Amino acid sequence: MFEVRKSIKRFREDPAWEYHRRPDAAWTRFDRHGYPFTLESGRSHVLDLLCGTAAGYPVALMHMVVPPAGANRGGTLYDFSAAVLELPFSLPDTAVTPRRLAGTWSIHKRDPYSRGAGPVDPLPNGGGHAGVSRASADPEFGAALLTDEVLRLTLEADCGWRLAGRHLIGWTDKRRTYEYLITMAERLAVIVAAFPPAVRQWQRPV
């Protein structure tokens, strides 16, 4: 936590970034109705929101505190960190998670979207990337998007991510420094660059 506090101090004094300790809804317009925000209790609190630009995208970096399901006041809190990229297009809801995170947080028990997208069936795992859990509201789109290259890059990034309208929400466990989250945002941008040309037919300008 000491390194995280030092990182917050460095970046909140940087004029290139905008910092909010406890942001209101105007600063969190990305989808918060799917994981990681709904892991455990689904009563997440966004803290330490940092807004700026990374890898050519508007980004929002943040910490989340999530009480466990059914916890009373004083119960154990779970920590997550996220990097949200604002994309110039909108794509169908899709979630991809390395098995390390998927197993730790039992994401198979939860709807990754909760945005009224209808039933979501897991896409088949297999090949050399059985370590990645994946699901899409549009299975045809998911199959076209999640190539071996995209899955390999996801494993290298060691973070989960999901498409939610015009946002790509990347997440990992624990509170991370902003330096770590900027690197994660850059890796997410590499994943977006690897999206195959076939997915362009699903893109909707925003």
JSON list of N, CA and C in Angstrom, two decimals, residues 16-57:
[
{"chain": "A", "resi": 16, "resn": "ALA", "atom": "N", "xyz": [-1.09, 16.66, -16.27]},
{"chain": "A", "resi": 16, "resn": "ALA", "atom": "CA", "xyz": [-1.57, 15.89, -17.41]},
{"chain": "A", "resi": 16, "resn": "ALA", "atom": "C", "xyz": [-2.69, 14.94, -17.04]},
{"chain": "A", "resi": 17, "resn": "TRP", "atom": "N", "xyz": [-2.96, 14.78, -15.74]},
{"chain": "A", "resi": 17, "resn": "TRP", "atom": "CA", "xyz": [-3.97, 13.84, -15.27]},
{"chain": "A", "resi": 17, "resn": "TRP", "atom": "C", "xyz": [-4.96, 14.55, -14.35]},
{"chain": "A", "resi": 18, "resn": "GLU", "atom": "N", "xyz": [-6.17, 14.03, -14.28]},
{"chain": "A", "resi": 18, "resn": "GLU", "atom": "CA", "xyz": [-7.19, 14.58, -13.39]},
{"chain": "A", "resi": 18, "resn": "GLU", "atom": "C", "xyz": [-7.54, 13.52, -12.36]},
{"chain": "A", "resi": 19, "resn": "TYR", "atom": "N", "xyz": [-7.42, 13.87, -11.10]},
{"chain": "A", "resi": 19, "resn": "TYR", "atom": "CA", "xyz": [-7.58, 12.91, -10.00]},
{"chain": "A", "resi": 19, "resn": "TYR", "atom": "C", "xyz": [-8.84, 13.21, -9.20]},
{"chain": "A", "resi": 20, "resn": "HIS", "atom": "N", "xyz": [-9.57, 12.14, -8.82]},
{"chain": "A", "resi": 20, "resn": "HIS", "atom": "CA", "xyz": [-10.75, 12.26, -7.97]},
{"chain": "A", "resi": 20, "resn": "HIS", "atom": "C", "xyz": [-10.69, 11.16, -6.92]},
{"chain": "A", "resi": 21, "resn": "ARG", "atom": "N", "xyz": [-10.63, 11.54, -5.68]},
{"chain": "A", "resi": 21, "resn": "ARG", "atom": "CA", "xyz": [-10.58, 10.55, -4.60]},
{"chain": "A", "resi": 21, "resn": "ARG", "atom": "C", "xyz": [-11.84, 9.71, -4.57]},
{"chain": "A", "resi": 22, "resn": "ARG", "atom": "N", "xyz": [-13.00, 10.34, -4.55]},
{"chain": "A", "resi": 22, "resn": "ARG", "atom": "CA", "xyz": [-14.29, 9.64, -4.54]},
{"chain": "A", "resi": 22, "resn": "ARG", "atom": "C", "xyz": [-15.16, 10.21, -5.67]},
{"chain": "A", "resi": 23, "resn": "PRO", "atom": "N", "xyz": [-14.99, 9.71, -6.88]},
{"chain": "A", "resi": 23, "resn": "PRO", "atom": "CA", "xyz": [-15.69, 10.30, -8.04]},
{"chain": "A", "resi": 23, "resn": "PRO", "atom": "C", "xyz": [-17.19, 10.08, -7.98]},
{"chain": "A", "resi": 24, "resn": "ASP", "atom": "N", "xyz": [-17.94, 11.06, -8.50]},
{"chain": "A", "resi": 24, "resn": "ASP", "atom": "CA", "xyz": [-19.38, 10.87, -8.60]},
{"chain": "A", "resi": 24, "resn": "ASP", "atom": "C", "xyz": [-19.71, 10.23, -9.95]},
{"chain": "A", "resi": 25, "resn": "ALA", "atom": "N", "xyz": [-20.99, 10.02, -10.18]},
{"chain": "A", "resi": 25, "resn": "ALA", "atom": "CA", "xyz": [-21.43, 9.29, -11.37]},
{"chain": "A", "resi": 25, "resn": "ALA", "atom": "C", "xyz": [-21.02, 9.96, -12.68]},
{"chain": "A", "resi": 26, "resn": "ALA", "atom": "N", "xyz": [-20.83, 11.28, -12.65]},
{"chain": "A", "resi": 26, "resn": "ALA", "atom": "CA", "xyz": [-20.45, 11.99, -13.87]},
{"chain": "A", "resi": 26, "resn": "ALA", "atom": "C", "xyz": [-19.08, 11.55, -14.38]},
{"chain": "A", "resi": 27, "resn": "TRP", "atom": "N", "xyz": [-18.26, 11.02, -13.50]},
{"chain": "A", "resi": 27, "resn": "TRP", "atom": "CA", "xyz": [-16.91, 10.60, -13.88]},
{"chain": "A", "resi": 27, "resn": "TRP", "atom": "C", "xyz": [-16.80, 9.10, -14.12]},
{"chain": "A", "resi": 28, "resn": "THR", "atom": "N", "xyz": [-17.88, 8.37, -13.92]},
{"chain": "A", "resi": 28, "resn": "THR", "atom": "CA", "xyz": [-17.84, 6.91, -14.11]},
{"chain": "A", "resi": 28, "resn": "THR", "atom": "C", "xyz": [-18.98, 6.49, -15.02]},
{"chain": "A", "resi": 29, "resn": "ARG", "atom": "N", "xyz": [-18.94, 7.00, -16.26]},
{"chain": "A", "resi": 29, "resn": "ARG", "atom": "CA", "xyz": [-20.03, 6.74, -17.19]},
{"chain": "A", "resi": 29, "resn": "ARG", "atom": "C", "xyz": [-19.87, 5.42, -17.94]},
{"chain": "A", "resi": 30, "resn": "PHE", "atom": "N", "xyz": [-18.80, 4.70, -17.70]},
{"chain": "A", "resi": 30, "resn": "PHE", "atom": "CA", "xyz": [-18.66, 3.36, -18.26]},
{"chain": "A", "resi": 30, "resn": "PHE", "atom": "C", "xyz": [-19.56, 2.40, -17.47]},
{"chain": "A", "resi": 31, "resn": "ASP", "atom": "N", "xyz": [-19.79, 1.23, -18.03]},
{"chain": "A", "resi": 31, "resn": "ASP", "atom": "CA", "xyz": [-20.72, 0.26, -17.44]},
{"chain": "A", "resi": 31, "resn": "ASP", "atom": "C", "xyz": [-20.17, -0.31, -16.13]},
{"chain": "A", "resi": 32, "resn": "ARG", "atom": "N", "xyz": [-20.92, -0.15, -15.05]},
{"chain": "A", "resi": 32, "resn": "ARG", "atom": "CA", "xyz": [-20.54, -0.71, -13.76]},
{"chain": "A", "resi": 32, "resn": "ARG", "atom": "C", "xyz": [-21.52, -1.80, -13.32]},
{"chain": "A", "resi": 33, "resn": "HIS", "atom": "N", "xyz": [-22.22, -2.40, -14.28]},
{"chain": "A", "resi": 33, "resn": "HIS", "atom": "CA", "xyz": [-23.20, -3.43, -13.94]},
{"chain": "A", "resi": 33, "resn": "HIS", "atom": "C", "xyz": [-22.72, -4.84, -14.29]},
{"chain": "A", "resi": 34, "resn": "GLY", "atom": "N", "xyz": [-21.45, -4.98, -14.58]},
{"chain": "A", "resi": 34, "resn": "GLY", "atom": "CA", "xyz": [-20.87, -6.30, -14.82]},
{"chain": "A", "resi": 34, "resn": "GLY", "atom": "C", "xyz": [-19.57, -6.40, -14.06]},
{"chain": "A", "resi": 35, "resn": "TYR", "atom": "N", "xyz": [-18.90, -7.57, -14.13]},
{"chain": "A", "resi": 35, "resn": "TYR", "atom": "CA", "xyz": [-17.67, -7.65, -13.38]},
{"chain": "A", "resi": 35, "resn": "TYR", "atom": "C", "xyz": [-16.56, -6.86, -14.08]},
{"chain": "A", "resi": 36, "resn": "PRO", "atom": "N", "xyz": [-15.59, -6.33, -13.33]},
{"chain": "A", "resi": 36, "resn": "PRO", "atom": "CA", "xyz": [-15.26, -6.66, -11.93]},
{"chain": "A", "resi": 36, "resn": "PRO", "atom": "C", "xyz": [-16.12, -5.98, -10.88]},
{"chain": "A", "resi": 37, "resn": "PHE", "atom": "N", "xyz": [-16.98, -5.02, -11.29]},
{"chain": "A", "resi": 37, "resn": "PHE", "atom": "CA", "xyz": [-17.71, -4.24, -10.31]},
{"chain": "A", "resi": 37, "resn": "PHE", "atom": "C", "xyz": [-18.73, -5.07, -9.55]},
{"chain": "A", "resi": 38, "resn": "THR", "atom": "N", "xyz": [-19.22, -6.15, -10.16]},
{"chain": "A", "resi": 38, "resn": "THR", "atom": "CA", "xyz": [-20.23, -6.97, -9.49]},
{"chain": "A", "resi": 38, "resn": "THR", "atom": "C", "xyz": [-19.65, -8.24, -8.88]},
{"chain": "A", "resi": 39, "resn": "LEU", "atom": "N", "xyz": [-18.35, -8.41, -8.85]},
{"chain": "A", "resi": 39, "resn": "LEU", "atom": "CA", "xyz": [-17.78, -9.56, -8.16]},
{"chain": "A", "resi": 39, "resn": "LEU", "atom": "C", "xyz": [-18.08, -9.46, -6.66]},
{"chain": "A", "resi": 40, "resn": "GLU", "atom": "N", "xyz": [-18.25, -10.63, -6.04]},
{"chain": "A", "resi": 40, "resn": "GLU", "atom": "CA", "xyz": [-18.66, -10.70, -4.64]},
{"chain": "A", "resi": 40, "resn": "GLU", "atom": "C", "xyz": [-20.02, -10.02, -4.45]},
{"chain": "A", "resi": 41, "resn": "SER", "atom": "N", "xyz": [-20.11, -8.95, -3.70]},
{"chain": "A", "resi": 41, "resn": "SER", "atom": "CA", "xyz": [-21.42, -8.40, -3.34]},
{"chain": "A", "resi": 41, "resn": "SER", "atom": "C", "xyz": [-22.06, -7.58, -4.44]},
{"chain": "A", "resi": 42, "resn": "GLY", "atom": "N", "xyz": [-21.25, -7.06, -5.38]},
{"chain": "A", "resi": 42, "resn": "GLY", "atom": "CA", "xyz": [-21.78, -6.15, -6.37]},
{"chain": "A", "resi": 42, "resn": "GLY", "atom": "C", "xyz": [-21.99, -4.74, -5.85]},
{"chain": "A", "resi": 43, "resn": "ARG", "atom": "N", "xyz": [-21.50, -4.45, -4.66]},
{"chain": "A", "resi": 43, "resn": "ARG", "atom": "CA", "xyz": [-21.65, -3.11, -4.07]},
{"chain": "A", "resi": 43, "resn": "ARG", "atom": "C", "xyz": [-20.29, -2.40, -4.08]},
{"chain": "A", "resi": 44, "resn": "SER", "atom": "N", "xyz": [-19.74, -2.23, -5.26]},
{"chain": "A", "resi": 44, "resn": "SER", "atom": "CA", "xyz": [-18.38, -1.69, -5.36]},
{"chain": "A", "resi": 44, "resn": "SER", "atom": "C", "xyz": [-18.36, -0.19, -5.13]},
{"chain": "A", "resi": 45, "resn": "HIS", "atom": "N", "xyz": [-17.25, 0.29, -4.63]},
{"chain": "A", "resi": 45, "resn": "HIS", "atom": "CA", "xyz": [-17.00, 1.71, -4.47]},
{"chain": "A", "resi": 45, "resn": "HIS", "atom": "C", "xyz": [-15.74, 2.05, -5.25]},
{"chain": "A", "resi": 46, "resn": "VAL", "atom": "N", "xyz": [-15.85, 2.97, -6.20]},
{"chain": "A", "resi": 46, "resn": "VAL", "atom": "CA", "xyz": [-14.70, 3.40, -6.98]},
{"chain": "A", "resi": 46, "resn": "VAL", "atom": "C", "xyz": [-13.96, 4.48, -6.20]},
{"chain": "A", "resi": 47, "resn": "LEU", "atom": "N", "xyz": [-12.65, 4.31, -6.09]},
{"chain": "A", "resi": 47, "resn": "LEU", "atom": "CA", "xyz": [-11.79, 5.27, -5.40]},
{"chain": "A", "resi": 47, "resn": "LEU", "atom": "C", "xyz": [-10.62, 5.63, -6.29]},
{"chain": "A", "resi": 48, "resn": "ASP", "atom": "N", "xyz": [-10.01, 6.77, -6.02]},
{"chain": "A", "resi": 48, "resn": "ASP", "atom": "CA", "xyz": [-8.74, 7.14, -6.66]},
{"chain": "A", "resi": 48, "resn": "ASP", "atom": "C", "xyz": [-8.82, 7.07, -8.17]},
{"chain": "A", "resi": 49, "resn": "LEU", "atom": "N", "xyz": [-9.85, 7.69, -8.74]},
{"chain": "A", "resi": 49, "resn": "LEU", "atom": "CA", "xyz": [-10.02, 7.71, -10.19]},
{"chain": "A", "resi": 49, "resn": "LEU", "atom": "C", "xyz": [-9.03, 8.71, -10.80]},
{"chain": "A", "resi": 50, "resn": "LEU", "atom": "N", "xyz": [-8.29, 8.23, -11.79]},
{"chain": "A", "resi": 50, "resn": "LEU", "atom": "CA", "xyz": [-7.32, 9.07, -12.49]},
{"chain": "A", "resi": 50, "resn": "LEU", "atom": "C", "xyz": [-7.67, 9.05, -13.98]},
{"chain": "A", "resi": 51, "resn": "CYS", "atom": "N", "xyz": [-7.92, 10.22, -14.57]},
{"chain": "A", "resi": 51, "resn": "CYS", "atom": "CA", "xyz": [-8.32, 10.31, -15.96]},
{"chain": "A", "resi": 51, "resn": "CYS", "atom": "C", "xyz": [-7.25, 11.02, -16.78]},
{"chain": "A", "resi": 52, "resn": "GLY", "atom": "N", "xyz": [-6.99, 10.48, -17.96]},
{"chain": "A", "resi": 52, "resn": "GLY", "atom": "CA", "xyz": [-5.99, 11.07, -18.83]},
{"chain": "A", "resi": 52, "resn": "GLY", "atom": "C", "xyz": [-5.94, 10.32, -20.14]},
{"chain": "A", "resi": 53, "resn": "THR", "atom": "N", "xyz": [-4.76, 10.20, -20.71]},
{"chain": "A", "resi": 53, "resn": "THR", "atom": "CA", "xyz": [-4.57, 9.53, -21.99]},
{"chain": "A", "resi": 53, "resn": "THR", "atom": "C", "xyz": [-3.41, 8.56, -21.90]},
{"chain": "A", "resi": 54, "resn": "ALA", "atom": "N", "xyz": [-3.59, 7.38, -22.48]},
{"chain": "A", "resi": 54, "resn": "ALA", "atom": "CA", "xyz": [-2.52, 6.38, -22.54]},
{"chain": "A", "resi": 54, "resn": "ALA", "atom": "C", "xyz": [-2.69, 5.60, -23.84]},
{"chain": "A", "resi": 55, "resn": "ALA", "atom": "N", "xyz": [-1.59, 5.35, -24.51]},
{"chain": "A", "resi": 55, "resn": "ALA", "atom": "CA", "xyz": [-1.58, 4.56, -25.74]},
{"chain": "A", "resi": 55, "resn": "ALA", "atom": "C", "xyz": [-2.56, 5.12, -26.78]},
{"chain": "A", "resi": 56, "resn": "GLY", "atom": "N", "xyz": [-2.78, 6.43, -26.76]},
{"chain": "A", "resi": 56, "resn": "GLY", "atom": "CA", "xyz": [-3.64, 7.06, -27.74]},
{"chain": "A", "resi": 56, "resn": "GLY", "atom": "C", "xyz": [-5.13, 7.03, -27.43]},
{"chain": "A", "resi": 57, "resn": "TYR", "atom": "N", "xyz": [-5.51, 6.50, -26.27]},
{"chain": "A", "resi": 57, "resn": "TYR", "atom": "CA", "xyz": [-6.91, 6.41, -25.88]},
{"chain": "A", "resi": 57, "resn": "TYR", "atom": "C", "xyz": [-7.18, 7.24, -24.63]}
]
